[in-house]
PDB file of C-alpha atoms and ligand atoms in Angstrom:
ATOM      1  CA  MET M   6     101.416 115.423 112.178  1.00 48.00           C
ATOM      2  CA  PRO M   7     102.245 116.367 108.794  1.00 58.00           C
ATOM      3  CA  CYS M   8      99.067 118.839 109.015  1.00 80.00           C
ATOM      4  CA  SER M   9      97.520 120.774 111.822  1.00 84.00           C
ATOM      5  CA  ASN M  10      93.844 121.356 109.630  1.00 90.00           C
ATOM      6  CA  HIS M  11      93.625 118.550 106.965  1.00 91.00           C
ATOM      7  CA  THR M  12      90.176 120.057 105.827  1.00 91.00           C
ATOM      8  CA  GLN M  13      92.478 123.059 104.579  1.00 93.00           C
ATOM      9  CA  CYS M  14      95.486 121.694 103.384  1.00 92.00           C
ATOM     10  CA  ALA M  15      93.469 118.894 100.804  1.00 94.00           C
ATOM     11  CA  PRO M  16      91.762 121.385  98.932  1.00 95.00           C
ATOM     12  CA  THR M  17      94.892 124.264  99.058  1.00 95.00           C
ATOM     13  CA  ALA M  18      97.330 120.928  97.545  1.00 95.00           C
ATOM     14  CA  LEU M  19      94.396 120.129  94.616  1.00 96.00           C
ATOM     15  CA  ALA M  20      94.390 124.251  94.163  1.00 96.00           C
ATOM     16  CA  HIS M  21      97.934 124.052  94.127  1.00 95.00           C
ATOM     17  CA  ALA M  22      98.380 120.952  91.655  1.00 97.00           C
ATOM     18  CA  GLU M  23      95.384 122.946  89.496  1.00 96.00           C
ATOM     19  CA  ALA M  24      97.317 126.173  89.187  1.00 96.00           C
ATOM     20  CA  VAL M  25     101.472 123.803  88.354  1.00 96.00           C
ATOM     21  CA  CYS M  26      99.224 121.773  85.605  1.00 97.00           C
ATOM     22  CA  LEU M  27      98.171 125.322  84.082  1.00 96.00           C
ATOM     23  CA  ALA M  28     101.095 126.393  84.343  1.00 96.00           C
ATOM     24  CA  ARG M  29     102.892 123.603  82.349  1.00 95.00           C
ATOM     25  CA  GLY M  30     100.167 123.533  79.673  1.00 97.00           C
ATOM     26  CA  ALA M  31      99.137 120.272  81.373  1.00 97.00           C
ATOM     27  CA  ARG M  32      95.652 118.865  81.744  1.00 96.00           C
ATOM     28  CA  LEU M  33      94.343 117.826  85.203  1.00 96.00           C
ATOM     29  CA  THR M  34      90.748 115.841  83.805  1.00 96.00           C
ATOM     30  CA  ALA M  35      88.485 114.856  86.024  1.00 96.00           C
ATOM     31  CA  ILE M  36      89.390 111.732  86.379  1.00 96.00           C
ATOM     32  CA  ARG M  37      92.861 112.515  87.613  1.00 97.00           C
ATOM     33  CA  ARG M  38      91.470 115.257  89.712  1.00 97.00           C
ATOM     34  CA  ALA M  39      89.157 112.904  91.530  1.00 97.00           C
ATOM     35  CA  VAL M  40      92.434 110.523  92.037  1.00 98.00           C
ATOM     36  CA  LEU M  41      94.372 112.777  93.470  1.00 98.00           C
ATOM     37  CA  ALA M  42      91.765 114.237  95.435  1.00 97.00           C
ATOM     38  CA  GLU M  43      91.189 110.768  96.574  1.00 97.00           C
ATOM     39  CA  ILE M  44      95.265 110.232  97.650  1.00 98.00           C
ATOM     40  CA  TRP M  45      94.774 113.797  99.272  1.00 97.00           C
ATOM     41  CA  ALA M  46      92.276 112.245 101.553  1.00 96.00           C
ATOM     42  CA  ASP M  47      94.612 111.881 104.189  1.00 95.00           C
ATOM     43  CA  HIS M  48      98.511 111.585 104.535  1.00 96.00           C
ATOM     44  CA  GLU M  49      98.469 108.116 104.419  1.00 97.00           C
ATOM     45  CA  ALA M  50      99.261 105.826 101.474  1.00 97.00           C
ATOM     46  CA  THR M  51      97.040 104.874  98.901  1.00 98.00           C
ATOM     47  CA  LYS M  52      96.882 101.598  97.127  1.00 98.00           C
ATOM     48  CA  ALA M  53      95.991 101.640  93.198  1.00 97.00           C
ATOM     49  CA  TYR M  54      93.214  99.212  94.014  1.00 96.00           C
ATOM     50  CA  GLU M  55      91.577 100.815  96.814  1.00 97.00           C
ATOM     51  CA  LEU M  56      91.418 104.123  94.291  1.00 97.00           C
ATOM     52  CA  ILE M  57      89.850 101.976  91.788  1.00 96.00           C
ATOM     53  CA  SER M  58      86.954 100.700  94.684  1.00 94.00           C
ATOM     54  CA  ARG M  59      86.884 103.831  96.155  1.00 95.00           C
ATOM     55  CA  LEU M  60      86.245 106.164  92.237  1.00 95.00           C
ATOM     56  CA  SER M  61      84.000 103.191  91.025  1.00 94.00           C
ATOM     57  CA  ARG M  62      80.572 103.698  90.950  1.00 89.00           C
ATOM     58  CA  GLU M  63      77.264 101.264  91.282  1.00 86.00           C
ATOM     59  CA  GLY M  64      76.671 100.315  87.602  1.00 87.00           C
ATOM     60  CA  ASN M  65      80.370 102.554  86.893  1.00 87.00           C
ATOM     61  CA  PRO M  66      83.725 100.747  87.702  1.00 90.00           C
ATOM     62  CA  ILE M  67      86.263 102.306  86.513  1.00 93.00           C
ATOM     63  CA  LYS M  68      88.735 100.015  84.714  1.00 94.00           C
ATOM     64  CA  PRO M  69      92.151  99.642  86.416  1.00 95.00           C
ATOM     65  CA  PRO M  70      94.270 101.229  83.343  1.00 97.00           C
ATOM     66  CA  THR M  71      92.153 104.194  83.796  1.00 96.00           C
ATOM     67  CA  ILE M  72      93.642 104.582  87.406  1.00 97.00           C
ATOM     68  CA  TYR M  73      96.814 103.579  86.165  1.00 98.00           C
ATOM     69  CA  ARG M  74      97.417 106.082  83.635  1.00 98.00           C
ATOM     70  CA  ALA M  75      96.019 109.419  85.808  1.00 98.00           C
ATOM     71  CA  LEU M  76      98.330 108.000  88.335  1.00 98.00           C
ATOM     72  CA  ASP M  77     101.299 107.885  85.841  1.00 98.00           C
ATOM     73  CA  PHE M  78     100.150 111.241  84.622  1.00 98.00           C
ATOM     74  CA  LEU M  79     100.142 112.509  88.345  1.00 98.00           C
ATOM     75  CA  LEU M  80     103.483 110.987  89.702  1.00 96.00           C
ATOM     76  CA  ALA M  81     105.125 112.434  86.052  1.00 95.00           C
ATOM     77  CA  HIS M  82     103.877 116.116  87.445  1.00 95.00           C
ATOM     78  CA  GLY M  83     105.740 115.407  90.734  1.00 95.00           C
ATOM     79  CA  LEU M  84     101.771 115.627  92.524  1.00 97.00           C
ATOM     80  CA  ILE M  85     102.358 112.624  93.965  1.00 97.00           C
ATOM     81  CA  HIS M  86     104.832 110.346  95.605  1.00 97.00           C
ATOM     82  CA  ARG M  87     105.299 106.551  94.678  1.00 97.00           C
ATOM     83  CA  ILE M  88     105.992 104.949  98.005  1.00 97.00           C
ATOM     84  CA  GLU M  89     108.279 101.657  96.874  1.00 96.00           C
ATOM     85  CA  SER M  90     107.868  99.747 100.429  1.00 97.00           C
ATOM     86  CA  LEU M  91     104.245  99.967 100.330  1.00 97.00           C
ATOM     87  CA  ASN M  92     103.444  99.962  96.730  1.00 97.00           C
ATOM     88  CA  ALA M  93     101.502 103.063  96.978  1.00 98.00           C
ATOM     89  CA  PHE M  94     101.059 106.849  96.904  1.00 98.00           C
ATOM     90  CA  VAL M  95     100.680 110.048  98.781  1.00 98.00           C
ATOM     91  CA  GLY M  96      99.989 113.397  97.620  1.00 97.00           C
ATOM     92  CA  CYS M  97     103.619 115.632  97.521  1.00 95.00           C
ATOM     93  CA  SER M  98     102.416 119.594  98.807  1.00 89.00           C
ATOM     94  CA  HIS M  99     105.280 121.245  97.005  1.00 89.00           C
ATOM     95  CA  PRO M 100     105.109 119.974  93.207  1.00 92.00           C
ATOM     96  CA  ASP M 101     106.419 123.211  91.559  1.00 89.00           C
ATOM     97  CA  ALA M 102     109.812 122.291  91.596  1.00 85.00           C
ATOM     98  CA  PRO M 103     112.164 118.437  91.189  1.00 83.00           C
ATOM     99  CA  HIS M 104     112.734 117.053  94.515  1.00 90.00           C
ATOM    100  CA  GLN M 105     113.991 114.225  95.873  1.00 91.00           C
ATOM    101  CA  ALA M 106     111.735 113.097  98.932  1.00 94.00           C
ATOM    102  CA  ILE M 107     112.528 111.507 102.277  1.00 96.00           C
ATOM    103  CA  MET M 108     109.510 109.634 103.587  1.00 97.00           C
ATOM    104  CA  LEU M 109     108.879 109.149 107.264  1.00 97.00           C
ATOM    105  CA  ILE M 110     106.361 106.171 107.182  1.00 98.00           C
ATOM    106  CA  CYS M 111     104.506 105.732 110.854  1.00 97.00           C
ATOM    107  CA  ASP M 112     104.379 101.832 110.685  1.00 97.00           C
ATOM    108  CA  GLN M 113     101.488 102.260 113.439  1.00 96.00           C
ATOM    109  CA  CYS M 114      98.719 105.528 112.435  1.00 95.00           C
ATOM    110  CA  GLY M 115     100.052 104.903 108.515  1.00 97.00           C
ATOM    111  CA  ILE M 116     100.878 108.784 108.539  1.00 96.00           C
ATOM    112  CA  ILE M 117     103.645 109.514 105.925  1.00 97.00           C
ATOM    113  CA  HIS M 118     105.598 112.926 106.827  1.00 95.00           C
ATOM    114  CA  GLU M 119     107.428 114.263 103.599  1.00 96.00           C
ATOM    115  CA  GLN M 120     110.991 115.822 104.338  1.00 95.00           C
ATOM    116  CA  SER M 121     113.943 116.893 102.002  1.00 91.00           C
ATOM    117  CA  SER M 122     117.720 117.126 102.327  1.00 93.00           C
ATOM    118  CA  GLU M 123     119.849 118.558 100.171  1.00 92.00           C
ATOM    119  CA  ASP M 124     123.015 117.531 102.204  1.00 95.00           C
ATOM    120  CA  LEU M 125     121.906 113.988 101.955  1.00 94.00           C
ATOM    121  CA  ASN M 126     121.449 113.795  98.273  1.00 93.00           C
ATOM    122  CA  ALA M 127     124.669 115.597  98.002  1.00 94.00           C
ATOM    123  CA  LEU M 128     125.805 112.409 100.153  1.00 95.00           C
ATOM    124  CA  LEU M 129     124.249 109.779  98.294  1.00 95.00           C
ATOM    125  CA  GLY M 130     125.416 111.523  94.799  1.00 95.00           C
ATOM    126  CA  GLY M 131     128.552 111.091  95.867  1.00 96.00           C
ATOM    127  CA  ILE M 132     128.547 107.984  96.783  1.00 97.00           C
ATOM    128  CA  ALA M 133     127.164 106.889  93.315  1.00 97.00           C
ATOM    129  CA  HIS M 134     129.770 109.124  91.636  1.00 97.00           C
ATOM    130  CA  ARG M 135     132.735 107.468  93.162  1.00 97.00           C
ATOM    131  CA  GLN M 136     131.155 104.033  91.902  1.00 97.00           C
ATOM    132  CA  GLN M 137     130.468 105.609  88.474  1.00 97.00           C
ATOM    133  CA  PHE M 138     126.931 104.931  88.690  1.00 97.00           C
ATOM    134  CA  THR M 139     123.727 106.583  87.138  1.00 95.00           C
ATOM    135  CA  THR M 140     120.985 106.729  89.523  1.00 92.00           C
ATOM    136  CA  CYS M 141     117.345 106.585  87.634  1.00 91.00           C
ATOM    137  CA  GLN M 142     115.262 106.459  90.998  1.00 88.00           C
ATOM    138  CA  GLN M 143     116.372 107.189  93.930  1.00 90.00           C
ATOM    139  CA  SER M 144     113.968 106.465  96.877  1.00 91.00           C
ATOM    140  CA  ILE M 145     114.504 106.678 100.671  1.00 96.00           C
ATOM    141  CA  GLU M 146     111.903 105.690 103.031  1.00 98.00           C
ATOM    142  CA  LEU M 147     111.882 105.372 106.571  1.00 98.00           C
ATOM    143  CA  HIS M 148     109.828 102.541 108.670  1.00 98.00           C
ATOM    144  CA  GLY M 149     109.299 103.329 112.289  1.00 97.00           C
ATOM    145  CA  LEU M 150     106.722 105.533 114.461  1.00 97.00           C
ATOM    146  CA  CYS M 151     105.474 109.203 114.607  1.00 95.00           C
ATOM    147  CA  PHE M 152     105.314 111.254 117.132  1.00 93.00           C
ATOM    148  CA  ASP M 153     101.824 110.876 118.467  1.00 92.00           C
ATOM    149  CA  CYS M 154     102.162 106.943 118.108  1.00 95.00           C
ATOM    150  CA  GLN M 155     105.560 107.336 120.045  1.00 95.00           C
ATOM    151  CA  GLY M 156     103.380 108.000 123.357  1.00 85.00           C
ATOM    152  CA  SER M 157     100.559 105.459 123.012  1.00 75.00           C
ATOM    153  CA  ALA M 158     101.255 101.584 123.563  1.00 61.00           C
ATOM    154  CA  PRO M 159     101.949  99.591 120.218  1.00 57.00           C
ATOM    155  CA  GLN M 160      98.549  98.286 118.548  1.00 58.00           C
ATOM    156  CA  SER M 161      96.409 100.118 121.695  1.00 52.00           C
ATOM    157  CA  SER M 162      92.879  99.911 121.066  1.00 53.00           C
ATOM    158  CA  VAL M 163      91.513 103.565 120.409  1.00 53.00           C
TER     159      VAL M 163
HETATM  160 ZN1   ZN O  23      96.528 117.878 105.756  1.00 69.54          ZN
HETATM  161 ZN1   ZN O  24     107.481 115.901  97.537  1.00 69.54          ZN
HETATM  162 ZN1   ZN O  25     102.271 107.519 113.455  1.00 69.54          ZN
END
């Protein structure tokens, strides 16, 4: 499990995001905060259309560009990561410093565990360098089963 107490981890992440934005002079507007809070509702990947439907209110639908602009802001500040293989987003709990994330994605329960490895980054940097290749975007996503799901039979009913 990425966290043992999500009732604490989500508010901590949001407070952390506010502090990071404040320090950078960036504005975490109401809609940006709402999108971030919705993404932090769990440790699973959240798709843009889910955000649109969850944040829309009766008689007050949220327009997709509003959500996409908020996602762009959150991505630019490292507050969330894009999961390329799922075309979805997950919150980052350490947005202070730029980092390359390694995403361990459980295909059964959907939980995503973020890791990073300086060794792997150096290795990839070396491979690109040997080809005189400049990397603009790096995404490492591993699909499989998390520790909890390995013990349960695949697709078992709960
Ligand atoms: Zn949590
Ligand atoms: Zn991260
Ligand atoms: Zn799992």
